[in-house]
Amino acid sequence: MGGKNTVSASCFADVLSELIALTSRERQALDALEERQRHVRRGAVLQRENESGGELFVLRQGLMMSYVILDDGSRQILRFLFPGDMLGVSAMIYREAPETLCALSDCVVCPFDRSALSDIFSSHPRLAAMILVYCQIERVALTDRLAALGRTSAKARVAALLLELRNRLRATDKEMTNVFPLGLTQEEVGDATGLTAVHVNRMLRQLEEEGLIARDSGRVTLLDERALARAANYVNRYTGLDLSWLPAPG
């Protein structure tokens, strides 16, 4: 799904360096997390809900999702995961994984043992703090989605998801402007927004008719980003951060 094919020794370090200036020691510690690579085919499950697993991962290439299966058998997508994201962190504190991780495209992940994260926490407290920062960003973004499911219109939910996808993709592709590959089926959009695929299709057509987006060959163009953000009541949770409290680099 979009993005550049050229990546550095640590995709996660690239993400963090957008927010703080990493020292050479910090970057080396993060490089070590991505020494091994594993290819994951589209549709393959990397981690399954309610199963044990001792590995964590950094997503290096591709697009993944996390989801849970509800009692009625339906699927609720919790998050879409992008290059530079650390995967499986929520499973680190449980005997069984609370969510499933599945590839939405052909992916490359870097597996590492949870003990490696413990070593980073001990030796690099600022990196530990930044991992906390990212976990909190994800928590707040998920809270936004939860509030939207109960309180906003179907059109607002779909609009917010489009903005979130573009903003996350742009984090690893600085040349991206208002055009991006959707890379999701309407069923997947529906499972993330609590809508049926038919309803998603109707909302996408409504956004087109209102001149907010255009679609062509699987790509979406944001024609009026400000109006789209107003319609979605969207807040980009990866901006407006206050990191003045971070500890000094070790």
Coordinates of C-alpha atoms in Angstrom, one line a residue:
M1 CA 0.0 0.0 0.0
G2 CA 2.0 3.0 -1.2
G3 CA 5.2 4.0 0.5
K4 CA 8.8 3.7 -0.6
N5 CA 10.6 0.4 -1.1
T6 CA 13.9 1.8 0.3
V7 CA 14.1 1.6 4.0
S8 CA 16.9 2.0 6.5
A9 CA 18.3 -0.5 9.0
S10 CA 15.4 0.3 11.3
C11 CA 12.0 1.3 10.1
F12 CA 10.9 1.8 13.7
A13 CA 13.8 4.2 14.2
D14 CA 12.7 6.2 11.2
V15 CA 9.3 6.6 12.7
L16 CA 10.7 7.7 16.1
S17 CA 13.2 10.1 14.4
E18 CA 10.3 12.1 13.0
L19 CA 9.6 13.1 16.6
I20 CA 12.9 13.1 18.4
A21 CA 16.6 13.2 17.4
L22 CA 17.9 9.7 18.1
T23 CA 21.4 9.2 19.3
S24 CA 23.7 6.7 17.5
R25 CA 23.4 4.3 20.5
E26 CA 19.6 4.5 20.4
R27 CA 19.5 3.9 16.7
Q28 CA 21.8 0.9 17.1
A29 CA 19.5 -0.6 19.7
L30 CA 16.6 -0.3 17.4
D31 CA 18.5 -1.6 14.5
A32 CA 19.0 -4.8 16.4
L33 CA 15.3 -5.4 16.6
E34 CA 15.1 -5.6 12.8
E35 CA 18.0 -7.9 12.1
R36 CA 15.8 -10.8 11.0
Q37 CA 13.1 -10.6 8.4
R38 CA 10.1 -12.7 7.6
H39 CA 7.9 -12.5 4.6
V40 CA 4.2 -12.8 5.2
R41 CA 1.8 -13.4 2.4
R42 CA -1.4 -11.5 1.9
G43 CA -4.1 -13.0 4.1
A44 CA -1.7 -14.9 6.4
V45 CA -2.2 -14.7 10.1
L46 CA 0.9 -13.6 12.0
Q47 CA -0.7 -13.9 15.5
R48 CA -4.0 -15.4 16.4
E49 CA -6.4 -14.3 19.1
N50 CA -6.3 -16.5 22.2
E51 CA -3.1 -18.3 21.2
S52 CA 0.2 -17.9 23.0
G53 CA 3.2 -16.3 21.3
G54 CA 6.6 -15.1 22.6
E55 CA 7.6 -12.9 19.6
L56 CA 7.0 -9.3 18.8
F57 CA 7.5 -7.7 15.4
V58 CA 8.2 -4.5 13.6
L59 CA 6.3 -4.1 10.3
R60 CA 8.8 -3.2 7.7
Q61 CA 6.8 -3.4 4.5
G62 CA 3.1 -3.7 3.6
L63 CA -0.1 -3.3 5.4
M64 CA -1.6 -5.4 8.3
M65 CA -4.6 -5.2 10.5
S66 CA -5.5 -6.3 14.0
Y67 CA -9.0 -7.6 14.8
V68 CA -11.1 -9.6 17.2
I69 CA -14.0 -12.0 16.4
L70 CA -17.2 -11.1 18.3
D71 CA -19.6 -13.6 19.8
D72 CA -21.9 -13.5 16.8
G73 CA -18.9 -14.4 14.5
S74 CA -18.5 -11.0 13.0
R75 CA -15.1 -9.3 12.8
Q76 CA -14.2 -6.0 14.3
I77 CA -11.0 -4.4 12.9
L78 CA -9.3 -2.5 15.7
R79 CA -6.3 -1.0 13.8
F80 CA -4.6 -0.9 10.5
L81 CA -0.8 -1.3 10.9
F82 CA 1.8 0.5 8.8
P83 CA 5.6 0.2 8.2
G84 CA 7.4 1.2 11.4
D85 CA 4.6 0.0 13.7
M86 CA 5.5 -2.4 16.4
L87 CA 3.2 -5.4 16.4
G88 CA 2.2 -7.7 19.3
V89 CA 2.9 -5.3 22.1
S90 CA -0.6 -5.9 23.6
A91 CA 0.1 -9.6 23.7
M92 CA 3.3 -9.0 25.7
I93 CA 1.5 -8.8 29.0
Y94 CA -0.9 -11.7 28.5
R95 CA -0.5 -15.5 28.3
E96 CA -2.8 -15.4 25.3
A97 CA -2.9 -12.8 22.5
P98 CA -6.0 -10.5 22.8
E99 CA -6.2 -9.8 19.1
T100 CA -5.3 -11.4 15.7
L101 CA -2.7 -9.9 13.4
C102 CA -3.3 -10.5 9.7
A103 CA -1.6 -9.3 6.5
L104 CA -3.7 -7.2 4.2
S105 CA -0.9 -7.2 1.6
D106 CA 2.3 -9.1 1.1
C107 CA 4.4 -7.9 4.1
V108 CA 7.8 -8.1 5.6
V109 CA 8.0 -8.2 9.4
C110 CA 11.0 -8.3 11.7
P111 CA 10.5 -10.8 14.6
F112 CA 12.3 -10.3 17.9
D113 CA 11.9 -11.8 21.3
R114 CA 10.2 -9.8 24.1
S115 CA 13.4 -10.0 26.1
A116 CA 15.0 -7.7 23.6
L117 CA 12.4 -5.1 24.5
S118 CA 13.2 -5.6 28.2
D119 CA 16.9 -4.9 27.4
I120 CA 16.0 -1.7 25.6
F121 CA 13.8 -0.6 28.6
S122 CA 16.8 -1.1 30.9
S123 CA 19.5 0.5 28.8
H124 CA 17.5 3.2 27.0
P125 CA 14.9 4.8 29.1
R126 CA 14.1 7.5 26.5
L127 CA 13.3 4.8 23.9
A128 CA 11.1 3.1 26.6
A129 CA 9.3 6.4 27.0
M130 CA 8.8 6.7 23.2
I131 CA 7.3 3.2 23.0
L132 CA 4.9 4.3 25.8
V133 CA 4.1 7.5 23.7
Y134 CA 3.2 5.4 20.7
C135 CA 1.0 3.0 22.7
Q136 CA -0.9 6.0 24.0
I137 CA -1.3 7.5 20.6
E138 CA -2.8 4.2 19.4
R139 CA -5.0 4.1 22.5
V140 CA -6.4 7.6 21.9
A141 CA -6.9 6.9 18.2
L142 CA -8.8 3.7 19.2
T143 CA -10.9 5.7 21.7
D144 CA -11.8 8.2 18.9
R145 CA -12.9 5.3 16.8
L146 CA -15.0 3.8 19.6
A147 CA -16.7 7.2 20.2
A148 CA -17.3 7.5 16.5
L149 CA -19.0 4.1 16.3
G150 CA -21.5 5.2 18.9
R151 CA -22.0 8.9 18.2
T152 CA -21.2 9.8 14.6
S153 CA -22.8 9.2 11.2
A154 CA -21.7 6.5 8.8
K155 CA -20.4 9.2 6.4
A156 CA -18.3 10.6 9.2
R157 CA -16.8 7.2 10.1
V158 CA -15.8 6.5 6.5
A159 CA -14.4 10.0 6.0
A160 CA -12.3 9.7 9.2
L161 CA -10.9 6.4 8.1
L162 CA -9.8 7.8 4.7
L163 CA -8.0 10.7 6.4
E164 CA -6.3 8.3 8.9
L165 CA -5.2 6.0 6.1
R166 CA -3.7 8.8 4.1
N167 CA -2.0 10.4 7.1
R168 CA -0.4 7.1 8.2
L169 CA 0.8 6.3 4.7
R170 CA 2.2 9.8 4.4
A171 CA 4.4 9.2 7.5
T172 CA 6.5 6.8 5.5
D173 CA 6.1 8.5 2.0
K174 CA 6.8 12.2 2.3
E175 CA 6.0 12.7 -1.4
M176 CA 2.4 11.7 -0.9
T177 CA -0.1 14.6 -1.0
N178 CA -3.8 14.1 -1.4
V179 CA -3.8 10.9 -3.6
F180 CA -3.3 7.5 -2.1
P181 CA -4.1 3.8 -2.8
L182 CA -7.0 2.6 -0.7
G183 CA -5.7 -0.9 -0.6
L184 CA -8.8 -2.1 1.4
T185 CA -12.0 -3.9 0.3
Q186 CA -15.3 -2.3 1.2
E187 CA -15.9 -5.2 3.6
E188 CA -12.6 -4.3 5.5
V189 CA -13.6 -0.7 5.6
G190 CA -17.0 -1.8 7.0
D191 CA -15.4 -4.1 9.6
A192 CA -13.3 -1.1 10.9
T193 CA -16.3 1.3 10.9
G194 CA -19.1 -0.9 12.0
L195 CA -20.9 -0.8 8.7
T196 CA -21.9 -3.3 6.0
A197 CA -20.0 -3.3 2.7
V198 CA -23.2 -2.0 1.0
H199 CA -23.4 0.9 3.4
V200 CA -19.7 1.7 2.9
N201 CA -20.2 1.8 -0.9
R202 CA -23.1 4.2 -0.4
M203 CA -21.1 6.5 1.8
L204 CA -18.1 6.5 -0.6
R205 CA -20.5 7.5 -3.4
Q206 CA -22.0 10.2 -1.2
L207 CA -18.5 11.6 -0.4
E208 CA -17.8 11.7 -4.2
E209 CA -21.1 13.3 -5.0
E210 CA -20.4 16.1 -2.4
G211 CA -17.1 16.8 -4.1
L212 CA -15.0 15.7 -1.1
I213 CA -13.2 12.8 -2.7
A214 CA -12.6 11.1 -6.1
R215 CA -11.9 7.5 -6.8
D216 CA -10.1 6.0 -9.8
S217 CA -8.5 2.5 -10.2
G218 CA -8.3 1.8 -6.5
R219 CA -6.9 5.2 -5.6
V220 CA -8.6 7.9 -3.6
T221 CA -8.1 11.7 -4.0
L222 CA -9.0 14.0 -1.2
L223 CA -10.5 16.9 -3.1
D224 CA -11.4 19.1 -0.1
E225 CA -9.4 17.9 2.9
R226 CA -10.7 20.6 5.3
A227 CA -14.3 19.9 4.5
L228 CA -13.7 16.2 4.8
A229 CA -12.1 16.7 8.2
R230 CA -15.0 18.8 9.4
A231 CA -17.5 16.2 8.2
A232 CA -15.5 13.5 10.0
N233 CA -14.8 15.5 13.2
Y234 CA -11.3 14.1 12.6
V235 CA -8.3 14.7 14.8
N236 CA -4.9 13.5 13.7
R237 CA -3.5 12.0 17.0
Y238 CA 0.0 11.8 15.6
T239 CA 0.3 15.6 15.8
G240 CA 0.1 18.1 18.6
L241 CA 2.3 16.0 20.9
D242 CA 4.1 17.4 24.0
L243 CA 7.3 15.4 24.5
S244 CA 9.0 17.9 26.8
W245 CA 8.8 15.5 29.6
L246 CA 11.0 12.8 27.9
P247 CA 14.1 11.8 29.9
A248 CA 17.5 12.8 28.5
P249 CA 19.2 10.3 26.1
G250 CA 21.4 7.8 27.9

